[in-house]
mmCIF file of C-alpha atoms and ligand atoms in Angstrom:
data_model
loop_
_atom_site.group_PDB
_atom_site.id
_atom_site.type_symbol
_atom_site.label_atom_id
_atom_site.label_comp_id
_atom_site.label_asym_id
_atom_site.label_seq_id
_atom_site.Cartn_x
_atom_site.Cartn_y
_atom_site.Cartn_z
ATOM 1 C CA MET A 27 -29.349 80.571 56.131
ATOM 2 C CA THR A 28 -32.759 79.047 55.119
ATOM 3 C CA ASP A 29 -33.160 74.972 55.693
ATOM 4 C CA THR A 30 -33.935 73.199 52.218
ATOM 5 C CA LEU A 31 -37.174 71.176 53.874
ATOM 6 C CA THR A 32 -38.687 75.483 54.220
ATOM 7 C CA ALA A 33 -37.234 76.539 51.192
ATOM 8 C CA HIS A 34 -39.169 73.254 49.342
ATOM 9 C CA ASP A 35 -42.356 74.248 51.457
ATOM 10 C CA MET A 36 -41.874 78.011 51.177
ATOM 11 C CA ALA A 37 -42.284 77.524 47.805
ATOM 12 C CA ALA A 38 -44.766 75.052 47.564
ATOM 13 C CA SER A 39 -47.104 77.349 49.205
ATOM 14 C CA LEU A 40 -46.606 80.192 46.766
ATOM 15 C CA VAL A 41 -46.766 77.713 44.073
ATOM 16 C CA HIS A 42 -50.185 76.375 44.860
ATOM 17 C CA ARG A 43 -51.052 80.194 45.438
ATOM 18 C CA ALA A 44 -50.065 80.659 42.020
ATOM 19 C CA THR A 45 -51.502 77.824 40.626
ATOM 20 C CA ARG A 46 -55.466 78.112 42.348
ATOM 21 C CA TRP A 47 -55.176 81.894 40.555
ATOM 22 C CA LEU A 48 -54.255 80.890 37.294
ATOM 23 C CA ASN A 49 -56.677 77.972 37.224
ATOM 24 C CA THR A 50 -59.229 80.566 38.059
ATOM 25 C CA THR A 51 -58.414 83.555 35.618
ATOM 26 C CA ASN A 52 -57.221 81.448 32.925
ATOM 27 C CA GLY A 53 -59.053 77.926 33.218
ATOM 28 C CA THR A 54 -57.436 74.512 32.771
ATOM 29 C CA SER A 55 -57.627 73.527 29.357
ATOM 30 C CA GLN A 56 -54.503 71.516 27.855
ATOM 31 C CA GLN A 57 -52.983 74.568 25.945
ATOM 32 C CA GLU A 58 -53.120 76.513 28.978
ATOM 33 C CA LEU A 59 -51.090 73.968 30.764
ATOM 34 C CA ILE A 60 -48.798 73.789 28.462
ATOM 35 C CA LEU A 61 -48.466 77.236 27.677
ATOM 36 C CA ARG A 62 -47.659 77.306 31.765
ATOM 37 C CA ILE A 63 -45.050 74.458 30.868
ATOM 38 C CA LEU A 64 -43.203 76.789 28.400
ATOM 39 C CA LYS A 65 -42.732 79.527 30.563
ATOM 40 C CA VAL A 66 -39.939 77.627 32.028
ATOM 41 C CA ALA A 67 -38.017 77.464 28.654
ATOM 42 C CA GLU A 68 -38.706 81.731 28.870
ATOM 43 C CA GLU A 69 -37.255 81.458 32.111
ATOM 44 C CA VAL A 70 -34.340 79.565 30.801
ATOM 45 C CA GLY A 71 -33.870 81.618 27.929
ATOM 46 C CA GLU A 72 -33.544 84.608 30.312
ATOM 47 C CA VAL A 73 -30.792 82.427 32.105
ATOM 48 C CA CYS A 74 -28.988 82.163 29.632
ATOM 49 C CA GLU A 75 -29.354 85.809 28.326
ATOM 50 C CA THR A 76 -28.361 87.308 31.594
ATOM 51 C CA ILE A 77 -24.494 84.566 31.386
ATOM 52 C CA GLU A 78 -24.366 85.774 28.257
ATOM 53 C CA SER A 79 -24.141 89.706 28.485
ATOM 54 C CA GLN A 80 -20.952 90.889 29.374
ATOM 55 C CA GLY A 81 -21.254 92.140 32.829
ATOM 56 C CA THR A 82 -24.058 91.222 33.418
ATOM 57 C CA ARG A 83 -24.645 91.232 37.564
ATOM 58 C CA ARG A 84 -25.138 87.497 39.464
ATOM 59 C CA ASP A 85 -28.068 88.873 40.927
ATOM 60 C CA ASP A 86 -29.741 89.258 37.508
ATOM 61 C CA THR A 87 -28.904 85.656 36.806
ATOM 62 C CA VAL A 88 -30.243 84.968 40.273
ATOM 63 C CA ARG A 89 -32.927 86.368 40.299
ATOM 64 C CA GLU A 90 -34.113 84.755 36.637
ATOM 65 C CA LEU A 91 -32.635 80.657 38.332
ATOM 66 C CA VAL A 92 -35.409 81.677 40.913
ATOM 67 C CA ASP A 93 -37.558 82.320 38.255
ATOM 68 C CA VAL A 94 -36.850 78.629 36.235
ATOM 69 C CA ILE A 95 -37.308 77.170 40.003
ATOM 70 C CA VAL A 96 -40.807 78.669 40.753
ATOM 71 C CA THR A 97 -42.494 78.341 37.034
ATOM 72 C CA ALA A 98 -41.251 74.514 37.115
ATOM 73 C CA MET A 99 -42.533 73.710 40.022
ATOM 74 C CA THR A 100 -45.997 75.826 39.023
ATOM 75 C CA ALA A 101 -46.263 73.644 35.854
ATOM 76 C CA GLN A 102 -45.983 70.485 37.710
ATOM 77 C CA ALA A 103 -49.107 71.611 40.195
ATOM 78 C CA SER A 104 -51.074 72.912 37.400
ATOM 79 C CA LEU A 105 -50.778 69.378 36.495
ATOM 80 C CA GLY A 106 -52.009 68.061 39.493
ATOM 81 C CA HIS A 107 -48.729 66.691 40.873
ATOM 82 C CA GLU A 108 -46.995 67.864 43.736
ATOM 83 C CA PRO A 109 -44.193 70.241 42.875
ATOM 84 C CA TYR A 110 -40.656 68.214 43.746
ATOM 85 C CA GLY A 111 -37.330 69.113 42.971
ATOM 86 C CA LEU A 112 -36.554 70.682 45.651
ATOM 87 C CA ASP A 113 -37.818 68.152 48.348
ATOM 88 C CA ARG A 114 -34.356 66.837 49.413
ATOM 89 C CA LEU A 115 -31.159 67.425 49.563
ATOM 90 C CA ASP A 116 -29.491 67.545 46.552
ATOM 91 C CA PRO A 117 -25.304 67.629 46.328
ATOM 92 C CA VAL A 118 -25.329 68.808 42.990
ATOM 93 C CA TRP A 119 -26.831 71.811 44.547
ATOM 94 C CA HIS A 120 -23.352 72.968 45.796
ATOM 95 C CA ARG A 121 -21.177 71.008 42.840
ATOM 96 C CA PRO A 122 -18.440 73.175 41.565
ATOM 97 C CA GLY A 123 -18.830 74.135 38.370
ATOM 98 C CA GLN A 124 -18.930 77.088 35.422
ATOM 99 C CA LEU A 125 -21.722 78.562 34.757
ATOM 100 C CA PRO A 126 -21.967 78.306 30.624
ATOM 101 C CA HIS A 127 -21.222 75.041 31.096
ATOM 102 C CA ALA A 128 -23.756 74.527 33.667
ATOM 103 C CA ALA A 129 -26.679 76.280 31.520
ATOM 104 C CA VAL A 130 -25.960 74.435 28.509
ATOM 105 C CA ILE A 131 -26.936 71.211 30.928
ATOM 106 C CA LEU A 132 -29.957 73.424 32.068
ATOM 107 C CA SER A 133 -30.847 73.890 28.145
ATOM 108 C CA ALA A 134 -30.665 70.278 27.584
ATOM 109 C CA GLU A 135 -33.389 69.647 30.155
ATOM 110 C CA THR A 136 -35.428 72.044 28.910
ATOM 111 C CA GLY A 137 -35.150 70.606 25.525
ATOM 112 C CA ARG A 138 -35.984 66.988 27.085
ATOM 113 C CA LEU A 139 -38.728 69.028 28.664
ATOM 114 C CA ALA A 140 -40.097 69.645 25.397
ATOM 115 C CA ALA A 141 -39.818 66.797 24.254
ATOM 116 C CA ALA A 142 -41.581 65.346 26.856
ATOM 117 C CA VAL A 143 -44.509 67.802 26.174
ATOM 118 C CA ILE A 144 -44.825 66.770 22.334
ATOM 119 C CA GLY A 145 -44.660 63.423 23.242
ATOM 120 C CA TRP A 146 -47.889 64.033 26.052
ATOM 121 C CA THR A 147 -49.861 65.728 23.459
ATOM 122 C CA GLY A 148 -49.000 63.227 20.969
ATOM 123 C CA GLN A 149 -48.430 66.039 18.422
ATOM 124 C CA ASN A 150 -46.414 64.119 16.229
ATOM 125 C CA PRO A 151 -49.188 61.863 13.975
ATOM 126 C CA ARG A 152 -45.667 59.451 13.289
ATOM 127 C CA LYS A 153 -45.343 58.944 16.694
ATOM 128 C CA GLY A 154 -48.506 59.269 18.507
ATOM 129 C CA GLN A 155 -48.705 59.701 22.166
ATOM 130 C CA THR A 156 -45.171 58.358 23.827
ATOM 131 C CA HIS A 157 -45.160 60.232 27.217
ATOM 132 C CA THR A 158 -47.161 60.339 29.727
ATOM 133 C CA VAL A 159 -47.753 63.422 31.943
ATOM 134 C CA GLU A 160 -46.104 61.665 34.635
ATOM 135 C CA GLN A 161 -42.711 61.873 32.628
ATOM 136 C CA VAL A 162 -43.444 65.730 31.905
ATOM 137 C CA CYS A 163 -43.473 66.309 35.896
ATOM 138 C CA ASN A 164 -40.415 64.300 36.135
ATOM 139 C CA GLN A 165 -38.882 66.528 34.140
ATOM 140 C CA LEU A 166 -39.957 69.453 35.414
ATOM 141 C CA ALA A 167 -38.855 68.030 38.166
ATOM 142 C CA ASN A 168 -35.097 67.426 36.366
ATOM 143 C CA VAL A 169 -34.594 71.375 35.620
ATOM 144 C CA VAL A 170 -35.010 72.402 39.241
ATOM 145 C CA PRO A 171 -32.326 71.217 41.193
ATOM 146 C CA GLN A 172 -30.336 72.229 38.092
ATOM 147 C CA ALA A 173 -30.887 75.742 38.606
ATOM 148 C CA ALA A 174 -30.699 75.019 42.342
ATOM 149 C CA ALA A 175 -26.820 74.075 41.571
ATOM 150 C CA MET A 176 -26.030 77.318 39.177
ATOM 151 C CA ILE A 177 -27.759 79.542 41.920
ATOM 152 C CA SER A 178 -24.828 78.086 44.085
ATOM 153 C CA MET A 179 -22.712 78.454 41.416
ATOM 154 C CA CYS A 180 -23.255 82.439 41.836
ATOM 155 C CA GLY A 181 -22.162 82.346 45.480
ATOM 156 C CA VAL A 182 -25.334 82.430 46.644
ATOM 157 C CA ASP A 183 -27.107 80.064 48.952
ATOM 158 C CA PRO A 184 -29.988 78.802 47.191
ATOM 159 C CA ALA A 185 -31.993 78.632 49.866
ATOM 160 C CA ASP A 186 -31.473 81.658 50.984
ATOM 161 C CA ALA A 187 -32.081 82.830 47.282
ATOM 162 C CA ILE A 188 -35.786 80.968 46.972
ATOM 163 C CA ARG A 189 -36.969 82.612 50.162
ATOM 164 C CA ASP A 190 -36.182 86.053 49.039
ATOM 165 C CA GLY A 191 -37.960 85.731 45.657
ATOM 166 C CA VAL A 192 -40.934 83.632 47.014
ATOM 167 C CA ALA A 193 -41.513 86.484 49.290
ATOM 168 C CA LYS A 194 -40.965 88.988 45.808
ATOM 169 C CA PHE A 195 -43.795 86.589 44.303
ATOM 170 C CA HIS A 196 -46.143 87.326 47.121
ATOM 171 C CA ASP A 197 -45.789 90.569 47.128
ATOM 172 C CA ARG A 198 -47.117 90.850 43.262
ATOM 173 C CA LEU A 199 -49.750 88.381 44.098
ATOM 174 C CA ASP A 200 -51.001 90.353 47.423
ATOM 175 C CA ALA A 201 -50.645 93.433 44.736
ATOM 176 C CA LEU A 202 -53.049 91.815 42.501
ATOM 177 C CA GLY A 203 -55.917 91.170 45.206
ATOM 178 C CA VAL A 204 -54.853 87.404 44.494
ATOM 179 C CA GLY A 205 -56.193 84.820 47.820
ATOM 180 C CA GLN A 206 -53.701 82.745 49.847
HETATM 181 MG MG1 MG B 10 -37.489 85.983 34.459
#
């Protein structure tokens, strides 16, 4: 079993590699950074689809939950912050629960993330800028342990799932010729 700190370090290393690649290929405009945050919502949607599908394999749900964790950490790193969320042993990881209810909580966290992004950009002319980039990062960090808890609900150790998922992401970056 991979311990939590190792899982965090492995994920953080991958995330920094992916962030350097994205920064080089796509730049670091605010629009680009917002799209990287939006990617988290895409992955949360994919988690919900695997849970909604009748007869779906839990493997698919676990894989999409790892995608949520990696994209949320990549978005934090892209915003210039250390990627948090896996950095401490959290009892919520092993909290028993039902996946559909947990998916509702994950969706609520994603909604709060969207609110933070809108507040950060000041997109609402009535409200102006209501959130800082730190608040966006905090909300990204809140998504991570919830996704990890859901992996545990699938009967899989989150640290093991993260280790396996990170290795596959590295393989994909290797295939693209992305530097370490
Ligand atoms: Mg996915």
